[in-house]
Tab-separated table of C-alpha atoms in Angstrom:
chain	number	residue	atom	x	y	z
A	1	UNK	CA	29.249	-77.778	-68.960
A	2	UNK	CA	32.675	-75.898	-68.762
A	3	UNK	CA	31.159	-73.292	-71.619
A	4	UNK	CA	27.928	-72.750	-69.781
A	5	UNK	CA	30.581	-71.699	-66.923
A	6	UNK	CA	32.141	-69.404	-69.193
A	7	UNK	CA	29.192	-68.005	-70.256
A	8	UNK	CA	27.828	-67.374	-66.300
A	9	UNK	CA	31.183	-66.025	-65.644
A	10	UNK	CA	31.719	-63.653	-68.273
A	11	UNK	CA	28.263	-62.491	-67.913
A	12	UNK	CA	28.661	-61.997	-63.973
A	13	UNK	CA	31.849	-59.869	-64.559
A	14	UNK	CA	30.479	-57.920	-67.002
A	15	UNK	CA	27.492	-56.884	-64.771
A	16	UNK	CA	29.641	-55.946	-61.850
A	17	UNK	CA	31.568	-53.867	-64.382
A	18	UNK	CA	28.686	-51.851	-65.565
A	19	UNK	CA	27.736	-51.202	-61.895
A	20	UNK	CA	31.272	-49.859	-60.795
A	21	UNK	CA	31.050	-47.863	-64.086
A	22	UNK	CA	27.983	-46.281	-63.011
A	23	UNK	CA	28.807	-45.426	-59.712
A	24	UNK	CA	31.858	-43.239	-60.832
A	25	UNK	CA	29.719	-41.066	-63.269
A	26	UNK	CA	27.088	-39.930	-60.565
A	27	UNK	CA	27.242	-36.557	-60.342
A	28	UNK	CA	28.625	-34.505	-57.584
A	29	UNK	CA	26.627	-33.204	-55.207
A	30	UNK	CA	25.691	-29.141	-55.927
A	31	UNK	CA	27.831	-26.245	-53.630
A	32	UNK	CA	26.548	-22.647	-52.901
A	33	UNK	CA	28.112	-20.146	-55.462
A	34	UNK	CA	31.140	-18.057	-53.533
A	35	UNK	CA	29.443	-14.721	-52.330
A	36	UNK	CA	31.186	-11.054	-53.188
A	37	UNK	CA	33.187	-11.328	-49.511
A	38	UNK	CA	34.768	-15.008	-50.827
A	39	UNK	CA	35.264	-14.403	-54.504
A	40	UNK	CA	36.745	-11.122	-54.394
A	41	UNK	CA	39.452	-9.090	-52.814
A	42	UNK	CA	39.302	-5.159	-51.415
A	43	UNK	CA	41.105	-2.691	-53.891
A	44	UNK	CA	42.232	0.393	-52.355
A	45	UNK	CA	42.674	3.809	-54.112
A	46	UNK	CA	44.648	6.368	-52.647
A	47	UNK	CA	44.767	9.754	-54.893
A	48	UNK	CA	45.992	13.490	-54.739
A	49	UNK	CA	43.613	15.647	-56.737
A	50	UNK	CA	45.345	18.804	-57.945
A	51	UNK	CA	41.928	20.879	-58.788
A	52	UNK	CA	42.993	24.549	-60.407
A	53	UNK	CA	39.402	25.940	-59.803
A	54	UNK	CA	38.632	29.641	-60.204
A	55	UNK	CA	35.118	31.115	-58.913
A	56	UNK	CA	32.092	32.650	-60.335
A	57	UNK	CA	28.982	34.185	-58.569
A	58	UNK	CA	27.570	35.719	-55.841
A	59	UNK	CA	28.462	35.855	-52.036
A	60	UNK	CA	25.697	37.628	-49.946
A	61	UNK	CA	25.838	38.420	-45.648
A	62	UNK	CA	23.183	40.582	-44.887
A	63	UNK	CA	21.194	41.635	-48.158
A	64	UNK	CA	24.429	43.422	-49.327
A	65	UNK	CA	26.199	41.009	-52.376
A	66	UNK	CA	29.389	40.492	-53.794
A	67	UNK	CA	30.856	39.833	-57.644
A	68	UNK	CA	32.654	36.990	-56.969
A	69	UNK	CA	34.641	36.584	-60.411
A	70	UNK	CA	38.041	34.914	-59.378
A	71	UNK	CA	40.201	32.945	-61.331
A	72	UNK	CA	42.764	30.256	-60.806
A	73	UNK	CA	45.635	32.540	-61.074
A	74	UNK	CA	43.966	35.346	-58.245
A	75	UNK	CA	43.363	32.257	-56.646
A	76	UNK	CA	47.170	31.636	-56.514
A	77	UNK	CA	48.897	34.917	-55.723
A	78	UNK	CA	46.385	35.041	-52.116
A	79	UNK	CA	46.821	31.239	-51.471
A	80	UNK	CA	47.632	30.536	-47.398
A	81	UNK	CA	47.275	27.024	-47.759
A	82	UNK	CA	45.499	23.586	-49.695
A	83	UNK	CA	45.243	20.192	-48.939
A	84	UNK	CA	43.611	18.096	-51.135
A	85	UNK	CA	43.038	13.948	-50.863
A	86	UNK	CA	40.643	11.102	-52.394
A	87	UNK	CA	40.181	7.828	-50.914
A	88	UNK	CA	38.034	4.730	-52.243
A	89	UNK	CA	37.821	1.197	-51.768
A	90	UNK	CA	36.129	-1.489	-53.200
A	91	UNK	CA	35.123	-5.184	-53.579
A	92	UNK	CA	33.150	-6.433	-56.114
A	93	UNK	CA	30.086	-4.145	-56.799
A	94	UNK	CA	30.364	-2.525	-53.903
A	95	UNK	CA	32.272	0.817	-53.279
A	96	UNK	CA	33.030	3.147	-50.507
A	97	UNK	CA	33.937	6.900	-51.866
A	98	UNK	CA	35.736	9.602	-49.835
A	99	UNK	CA	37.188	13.163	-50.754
A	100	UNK	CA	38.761	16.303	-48.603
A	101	UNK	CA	39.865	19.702	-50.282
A	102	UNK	CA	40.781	22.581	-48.003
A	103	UNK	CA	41.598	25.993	-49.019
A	104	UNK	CA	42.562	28.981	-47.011
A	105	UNK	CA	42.951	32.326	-48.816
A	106	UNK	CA	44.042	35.712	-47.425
A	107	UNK	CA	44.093	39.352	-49.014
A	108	UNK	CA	44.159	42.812	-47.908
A	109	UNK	CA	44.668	46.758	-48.701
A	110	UNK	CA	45.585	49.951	-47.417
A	111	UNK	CA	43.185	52.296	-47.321
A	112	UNK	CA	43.167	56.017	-47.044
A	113	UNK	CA	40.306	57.594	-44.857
A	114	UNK	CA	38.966	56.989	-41.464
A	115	UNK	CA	39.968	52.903	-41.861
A	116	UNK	CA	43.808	52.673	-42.276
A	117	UNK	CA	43.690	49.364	-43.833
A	118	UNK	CA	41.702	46.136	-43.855
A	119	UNK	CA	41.980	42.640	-44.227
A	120	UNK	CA	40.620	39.321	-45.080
A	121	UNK	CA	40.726	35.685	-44.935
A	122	UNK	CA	38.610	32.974	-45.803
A	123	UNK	CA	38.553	29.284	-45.115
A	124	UNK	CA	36.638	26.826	-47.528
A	125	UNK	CA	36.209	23.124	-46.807
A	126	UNK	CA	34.686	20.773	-48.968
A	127	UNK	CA	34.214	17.185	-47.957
A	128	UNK	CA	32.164	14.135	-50.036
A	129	UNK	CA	31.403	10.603	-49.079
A	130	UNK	CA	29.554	8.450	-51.248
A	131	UNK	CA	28.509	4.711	-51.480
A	132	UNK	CA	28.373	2.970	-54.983
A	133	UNK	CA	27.052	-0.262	-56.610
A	134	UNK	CA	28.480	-1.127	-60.172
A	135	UNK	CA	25.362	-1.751	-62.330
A	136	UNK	CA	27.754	-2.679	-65.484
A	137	UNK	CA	31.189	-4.207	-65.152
A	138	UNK	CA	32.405	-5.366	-68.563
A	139	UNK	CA	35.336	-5.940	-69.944
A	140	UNK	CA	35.996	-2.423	-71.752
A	141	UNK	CA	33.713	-0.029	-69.965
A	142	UNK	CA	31.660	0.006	-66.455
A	143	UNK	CA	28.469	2.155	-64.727
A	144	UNK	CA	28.277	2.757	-61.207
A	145	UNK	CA	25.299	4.484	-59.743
A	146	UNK	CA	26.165	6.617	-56.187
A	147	UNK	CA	24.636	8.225	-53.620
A	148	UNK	CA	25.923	10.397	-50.868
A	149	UNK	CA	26.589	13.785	-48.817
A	150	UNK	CA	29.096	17.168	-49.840
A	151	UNK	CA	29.669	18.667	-46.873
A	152	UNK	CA	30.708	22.388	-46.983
A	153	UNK	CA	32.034	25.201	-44.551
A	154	UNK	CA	32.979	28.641	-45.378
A	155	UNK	CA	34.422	30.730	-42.671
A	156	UNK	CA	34.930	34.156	-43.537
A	157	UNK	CA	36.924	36.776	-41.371
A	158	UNK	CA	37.498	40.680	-42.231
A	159	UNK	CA	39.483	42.692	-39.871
A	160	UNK	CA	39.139	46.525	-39.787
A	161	UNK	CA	42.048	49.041	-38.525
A	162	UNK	CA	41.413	52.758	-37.973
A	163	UNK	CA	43.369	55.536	-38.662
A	164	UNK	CA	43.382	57.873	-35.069
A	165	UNK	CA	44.843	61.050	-36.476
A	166	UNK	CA	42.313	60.750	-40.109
A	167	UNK	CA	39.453	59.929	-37.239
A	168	UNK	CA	40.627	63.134	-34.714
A	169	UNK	CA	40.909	65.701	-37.663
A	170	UNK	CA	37.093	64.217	-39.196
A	171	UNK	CA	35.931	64.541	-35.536
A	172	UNK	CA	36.939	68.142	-35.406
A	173	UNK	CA	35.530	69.353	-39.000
A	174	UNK	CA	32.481	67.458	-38.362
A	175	UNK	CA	31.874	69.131	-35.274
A	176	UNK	CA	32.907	72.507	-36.225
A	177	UNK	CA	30.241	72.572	-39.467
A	178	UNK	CA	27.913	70.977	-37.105
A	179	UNK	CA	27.975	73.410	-34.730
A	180	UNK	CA	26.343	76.260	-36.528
A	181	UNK	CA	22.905	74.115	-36.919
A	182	UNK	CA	23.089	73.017	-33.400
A	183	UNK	CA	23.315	76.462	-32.077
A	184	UNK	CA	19.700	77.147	-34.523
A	185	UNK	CA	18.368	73.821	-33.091
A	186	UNK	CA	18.558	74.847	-29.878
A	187	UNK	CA	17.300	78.408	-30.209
A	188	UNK	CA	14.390	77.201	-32.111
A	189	UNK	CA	15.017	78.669	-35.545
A	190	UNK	CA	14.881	75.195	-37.411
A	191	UNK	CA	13.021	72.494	-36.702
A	192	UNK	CA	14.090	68.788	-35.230
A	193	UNK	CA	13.221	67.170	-38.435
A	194	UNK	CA	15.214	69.581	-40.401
A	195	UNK	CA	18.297	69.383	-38.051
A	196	UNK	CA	17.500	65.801	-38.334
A	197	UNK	CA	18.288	65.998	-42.465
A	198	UNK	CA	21.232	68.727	-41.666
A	199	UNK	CA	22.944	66.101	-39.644
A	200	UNK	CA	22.199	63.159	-41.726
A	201	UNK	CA	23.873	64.812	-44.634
A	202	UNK	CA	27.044	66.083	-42.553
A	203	UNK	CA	27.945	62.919	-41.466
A	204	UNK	CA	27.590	61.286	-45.049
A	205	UNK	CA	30.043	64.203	-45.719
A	206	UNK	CA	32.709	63.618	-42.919
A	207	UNK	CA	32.322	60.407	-41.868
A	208	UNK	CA	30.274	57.919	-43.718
A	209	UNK	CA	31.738	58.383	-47.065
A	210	UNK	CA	35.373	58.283	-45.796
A	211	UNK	CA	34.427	55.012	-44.761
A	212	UNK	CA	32.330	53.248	-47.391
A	213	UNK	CA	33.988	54.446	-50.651
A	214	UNK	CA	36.997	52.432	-50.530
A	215	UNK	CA	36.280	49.564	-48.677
A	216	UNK	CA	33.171	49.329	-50.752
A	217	UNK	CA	35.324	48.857	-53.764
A	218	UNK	CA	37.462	46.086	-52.010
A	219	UNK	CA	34.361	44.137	-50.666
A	220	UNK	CA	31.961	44.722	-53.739
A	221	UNK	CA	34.415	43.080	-56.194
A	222	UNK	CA	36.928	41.023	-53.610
A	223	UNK	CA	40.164	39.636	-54.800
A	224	UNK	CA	39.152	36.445	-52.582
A	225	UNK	CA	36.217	34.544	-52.626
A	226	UNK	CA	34.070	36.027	-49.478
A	227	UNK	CA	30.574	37.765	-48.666
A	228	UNK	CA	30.526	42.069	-47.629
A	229	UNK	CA	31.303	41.536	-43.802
A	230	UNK	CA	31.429	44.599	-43.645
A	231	UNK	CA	28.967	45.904	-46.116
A	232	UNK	CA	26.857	47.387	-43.590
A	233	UNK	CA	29.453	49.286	-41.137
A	234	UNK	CA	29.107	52.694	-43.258
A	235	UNK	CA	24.898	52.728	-42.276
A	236	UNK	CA	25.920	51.314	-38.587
A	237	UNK	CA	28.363	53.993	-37.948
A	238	UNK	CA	26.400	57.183	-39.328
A	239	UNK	CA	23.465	55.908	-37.111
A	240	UNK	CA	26.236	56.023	-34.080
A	241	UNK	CA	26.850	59.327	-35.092
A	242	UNK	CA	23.245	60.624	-34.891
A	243	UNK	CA	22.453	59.268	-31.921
A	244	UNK	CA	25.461	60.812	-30.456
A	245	UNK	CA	24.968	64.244	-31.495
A	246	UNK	CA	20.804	64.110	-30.811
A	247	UNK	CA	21.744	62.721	-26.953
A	248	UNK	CA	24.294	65.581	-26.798
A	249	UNK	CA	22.113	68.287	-28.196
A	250	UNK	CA	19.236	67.059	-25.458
A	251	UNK	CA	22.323	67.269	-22.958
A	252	UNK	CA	22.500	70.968	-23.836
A	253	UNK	CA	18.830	71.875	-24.429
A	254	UNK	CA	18.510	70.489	-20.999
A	255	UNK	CA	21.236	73.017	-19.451
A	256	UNK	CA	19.563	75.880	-21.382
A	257	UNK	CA	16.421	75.534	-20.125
A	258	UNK	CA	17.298	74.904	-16.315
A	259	UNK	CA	18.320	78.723	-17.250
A	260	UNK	CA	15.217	80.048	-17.451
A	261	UNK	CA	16.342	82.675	-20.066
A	262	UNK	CA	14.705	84.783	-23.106
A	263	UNK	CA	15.574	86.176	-25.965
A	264	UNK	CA	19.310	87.473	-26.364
A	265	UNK	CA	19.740	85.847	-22.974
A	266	UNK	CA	19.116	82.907	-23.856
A	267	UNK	CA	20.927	82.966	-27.232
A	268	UNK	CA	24.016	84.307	-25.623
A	269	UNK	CA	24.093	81.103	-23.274
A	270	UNK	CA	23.662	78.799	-26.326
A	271	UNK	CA	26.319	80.439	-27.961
A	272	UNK	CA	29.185	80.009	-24.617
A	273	UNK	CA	27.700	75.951	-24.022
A	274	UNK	CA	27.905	74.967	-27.402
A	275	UNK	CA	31.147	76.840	-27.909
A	276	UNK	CA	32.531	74.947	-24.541
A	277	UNK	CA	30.924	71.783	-25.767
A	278	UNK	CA	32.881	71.358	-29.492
A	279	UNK	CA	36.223	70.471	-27.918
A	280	UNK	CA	34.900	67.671	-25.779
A	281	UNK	CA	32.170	66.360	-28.087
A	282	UNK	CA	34.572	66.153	-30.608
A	283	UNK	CA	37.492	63.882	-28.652
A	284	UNK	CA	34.053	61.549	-27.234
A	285	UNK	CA	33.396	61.419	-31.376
A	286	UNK	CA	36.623	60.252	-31.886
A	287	UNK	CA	36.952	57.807	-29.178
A	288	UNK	CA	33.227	56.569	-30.401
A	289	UNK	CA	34.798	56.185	-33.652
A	290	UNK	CA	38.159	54.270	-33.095
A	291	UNK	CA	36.100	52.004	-31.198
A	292	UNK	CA	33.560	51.359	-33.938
A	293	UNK	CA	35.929	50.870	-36.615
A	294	UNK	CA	38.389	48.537	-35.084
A	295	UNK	CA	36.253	45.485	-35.632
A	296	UNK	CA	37.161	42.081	-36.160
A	297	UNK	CA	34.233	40.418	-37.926
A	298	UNK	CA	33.651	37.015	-39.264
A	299	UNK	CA	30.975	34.093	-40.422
A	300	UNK	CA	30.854	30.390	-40.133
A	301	UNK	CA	28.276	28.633	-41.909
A	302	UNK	CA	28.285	24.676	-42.906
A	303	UNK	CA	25.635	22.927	-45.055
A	304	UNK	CA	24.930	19.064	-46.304
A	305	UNK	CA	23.957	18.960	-49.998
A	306	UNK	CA	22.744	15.023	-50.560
A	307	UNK	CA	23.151	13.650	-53.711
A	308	UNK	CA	22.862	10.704	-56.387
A	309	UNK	CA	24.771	10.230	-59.308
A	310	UNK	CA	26.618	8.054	-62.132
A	311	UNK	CA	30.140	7.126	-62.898
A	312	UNK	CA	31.308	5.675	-65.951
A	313	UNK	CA	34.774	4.450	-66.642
A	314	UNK	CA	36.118	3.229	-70.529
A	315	UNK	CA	39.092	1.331	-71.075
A	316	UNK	CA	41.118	2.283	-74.669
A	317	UNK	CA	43.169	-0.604	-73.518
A	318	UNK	CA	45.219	-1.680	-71.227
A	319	UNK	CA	47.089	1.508	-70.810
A	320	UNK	CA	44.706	4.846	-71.553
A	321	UNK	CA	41.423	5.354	-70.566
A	322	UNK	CA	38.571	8.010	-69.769
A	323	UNK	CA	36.304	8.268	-67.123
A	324	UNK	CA	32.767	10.777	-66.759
A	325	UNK	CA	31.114	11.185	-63.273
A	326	UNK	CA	28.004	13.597	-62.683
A	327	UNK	CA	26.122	14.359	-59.267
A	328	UNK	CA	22.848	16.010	-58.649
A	329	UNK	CA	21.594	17.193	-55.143
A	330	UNK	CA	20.588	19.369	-52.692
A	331	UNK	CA	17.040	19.186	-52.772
A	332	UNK	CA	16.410	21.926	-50.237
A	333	UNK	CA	18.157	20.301	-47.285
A	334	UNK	CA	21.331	22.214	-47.520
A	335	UNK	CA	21.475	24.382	-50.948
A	336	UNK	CA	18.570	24.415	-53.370
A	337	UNK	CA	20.470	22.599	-56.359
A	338	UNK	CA	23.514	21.484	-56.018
A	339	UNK	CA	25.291	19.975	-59.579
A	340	UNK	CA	28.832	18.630	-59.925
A	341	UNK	CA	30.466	17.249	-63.122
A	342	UNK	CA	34.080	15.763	-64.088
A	343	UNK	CA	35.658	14.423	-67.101
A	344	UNK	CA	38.920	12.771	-67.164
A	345	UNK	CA	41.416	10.577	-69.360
A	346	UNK	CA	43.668	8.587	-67.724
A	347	UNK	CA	46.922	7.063	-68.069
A	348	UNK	CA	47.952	3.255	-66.074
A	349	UNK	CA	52.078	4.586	-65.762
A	350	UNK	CA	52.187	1.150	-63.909
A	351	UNK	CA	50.134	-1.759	-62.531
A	352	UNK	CA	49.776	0.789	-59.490
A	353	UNK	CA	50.202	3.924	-60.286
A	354	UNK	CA	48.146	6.113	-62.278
A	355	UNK	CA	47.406	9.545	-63.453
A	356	UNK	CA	44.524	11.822	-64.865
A	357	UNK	CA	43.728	15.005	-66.244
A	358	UNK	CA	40.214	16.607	-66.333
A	359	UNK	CA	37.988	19.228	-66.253
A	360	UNK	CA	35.578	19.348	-62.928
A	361	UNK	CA	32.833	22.253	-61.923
A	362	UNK	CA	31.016	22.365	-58.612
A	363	UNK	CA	27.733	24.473	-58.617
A	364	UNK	CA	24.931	24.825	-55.246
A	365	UNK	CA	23.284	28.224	-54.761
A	366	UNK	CA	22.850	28.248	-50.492
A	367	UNK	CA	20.891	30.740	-48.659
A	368	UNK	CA	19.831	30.801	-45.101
A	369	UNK	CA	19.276	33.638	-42.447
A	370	UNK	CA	21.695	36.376	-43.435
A	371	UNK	CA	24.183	34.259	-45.888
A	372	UNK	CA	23.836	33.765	-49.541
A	373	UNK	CA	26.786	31.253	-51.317
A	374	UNK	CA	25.452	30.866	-54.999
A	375	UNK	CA	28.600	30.101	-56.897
A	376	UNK	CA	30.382	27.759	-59.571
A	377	UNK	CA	33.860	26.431	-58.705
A	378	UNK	CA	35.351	25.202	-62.327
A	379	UNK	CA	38.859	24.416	-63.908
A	380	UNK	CA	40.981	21.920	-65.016
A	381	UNK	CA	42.611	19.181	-62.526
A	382	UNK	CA	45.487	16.929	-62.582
A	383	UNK	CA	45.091	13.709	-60.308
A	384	UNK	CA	47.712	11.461	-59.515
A	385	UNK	CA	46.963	8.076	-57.252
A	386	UNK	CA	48.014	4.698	-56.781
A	387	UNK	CA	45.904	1.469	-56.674
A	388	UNK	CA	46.769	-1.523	-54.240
């Protein structure tokens, strides 16, 4: 009897065991994985890129172009002002991209002739914000694809200063070889069409050419980056002239024939008004002319250039590492094509603080209305951020 008991209790005890053994293996019960906003923190990147970009192309404002062949060091010597600053952040996959270069430039020349001197400045902002999503993240090397906006203005100013005593003494010759063919115009010796050509080419003589050669040299191949404001003042200022001298010369043939005279009569009173007249139409020239050629002109234009791209980042080690981005965009809303490349190595000088140096070009070719911008901004840049 007392070993059946044993036997009942031993077998009782070692059921309840295997129960409270099984009840501590059951398996807990499953959680939701942690999502990107749980798992992982925002890294900021804060960055001064030092870009030493010349230009290349061609800068248009009203069908007349410029060369635009400027390097770094031109770049330099007319430099008013930069600011240049990249911002990103970033948590897991996803990234948020930001950049801001501004560059104001400013040149100018003295010039002999009917302008006394000229100058220019220009104002160039670029701006990009992007959004990214890494589609590789190992340990060594990474892909991000990115999509996003360059904003760019370009405000260009030329300012024009005339020379009053160059102007006066033009005025004068102009009007004194003028003269002769006036006094045959309005005796009917030549005909309008051919006073028409004999004026044309006088003022190209006087006037137009003692504006146009010189400051066509400093806008056709500019020490700054900026269009031919003022590409079309020589044209706009002979046709001034013309009409000037064709209202005056109907202001005398009007006079003559309230006359009523023939012949040597009539020749004799061509002779005394036009004579009378030189004086005066030459100081309203001149006045006509300072006016004209003190000019302040300038352009403003702005265009979005969308974009996609890729960004790849390898890791030597813990220390060195290089980094390749390209962009493609455009696509007819702002410029036709717009391109931009950059290639960097990098060096970690501390958990923080880091530094690269590159090579980075920025291409678009941007015509609207009256404004052309078809250029390549290239050169090597030095970048120097810190990580937090």
């Amino acid at each position: 009897m007392r070993t059946r008991f044993s036997l009942f209790t031993g077998a009782l005890l070692a059921a309840v065991g295997s129960v409270g053994a099984g009840s501590l293996e059951l398996p807990p019960k499953e959680t939701a994985p942690p999502t990107i906003t749980q798992s992982e923190p925002w890294q900021f990147t804060i960055a001064a890129p030092g870009w030493m970009a010349g230009m290349d192309g061609t800068i248009g404002v009203r069908g007349v172009n410029a060369d635009i062949d400027i390097g770094f060091d031109e770049i330099l010597q007319h430099l008013d002002m930069i600011f240049a600053a990249r911002a990103e952040a970033r948590k897991g996959p996803f990234g948020i991209y930001g950049e801001i270069i501004y560059i104001g430039l400013a040149d100018g020349a003295q010039i002999s002739g009917l302008i006394d001197n000229v100058s220019a400045k220009v104002g160039m902002t670029l701006f990009d914000g992007a959004l990214s999503w890494r589609l590789v993240n190992q340990p060594r090397w990474s892909l991000d694809f990115a999509a996003g906006t360059h904003y760019t203005n370009v405000y260009e100013q030329l300012t024009l200063d005339p020379n009053p005593v160059a102007i006066h003494q033009a005025s004068q010759q102009f009007v004194d070889d003028i003269a002769e063919d006036l006094r045959h115009r309005l005796d009917q010796d030549i005909s309008k069409s051919e006073f028409v050509e004999i004026l044309k080419s006088t003022i190209a003589d006087h006037i137009a050419n003692r504006i146009g050669n010189v400051l066509d040299r400093f806008e056709n191949k500019p020490n700054i980056p900026i269009g031919p404001l003022g590409g079309r003042i020589k044209q706009e200022i002979a046709q001034r002239v013309e009409n000037f001298i064709q209202e005056k010369a109907d202001a005398l043939r009007a006079r003559i024939d309230e006359l009523h005279l023939t012949g040597e009569a009539r020749r004799a009173a061509v002779q005394r008004l036009v004579n009378a007249a030189k004086a005066r139409i030459a100081n309203q020239l001149a006045v006509r002319l300072n006016k004209g050629l003190s000019q302040t002109l300038s352009k403003d234009d702005f265009w979005f250039d969308p974009y996609v791209g890729l960004r790849t980042r390898y890791n030597f080690n813990k220390t060195y590492y290089t980094g390749v981005r390209g962009e493609i965009g455009g696509f007819g809303v702002g410029a036709d094509l717009m391109w931009e490349v950059e290639a960097v190595v990098g060096i970690n000088l501390t958990r923080s603080i880091f530094t690269e140096i590159g090579y980075r070009a920025l291409g678009g070719n941007f015509e609207e209305n009256d404004f052309r911008f078809d250029t390549v901004m290239h050169g090597p840049q030095i970048t120097t951020g810190i990580t937090f």
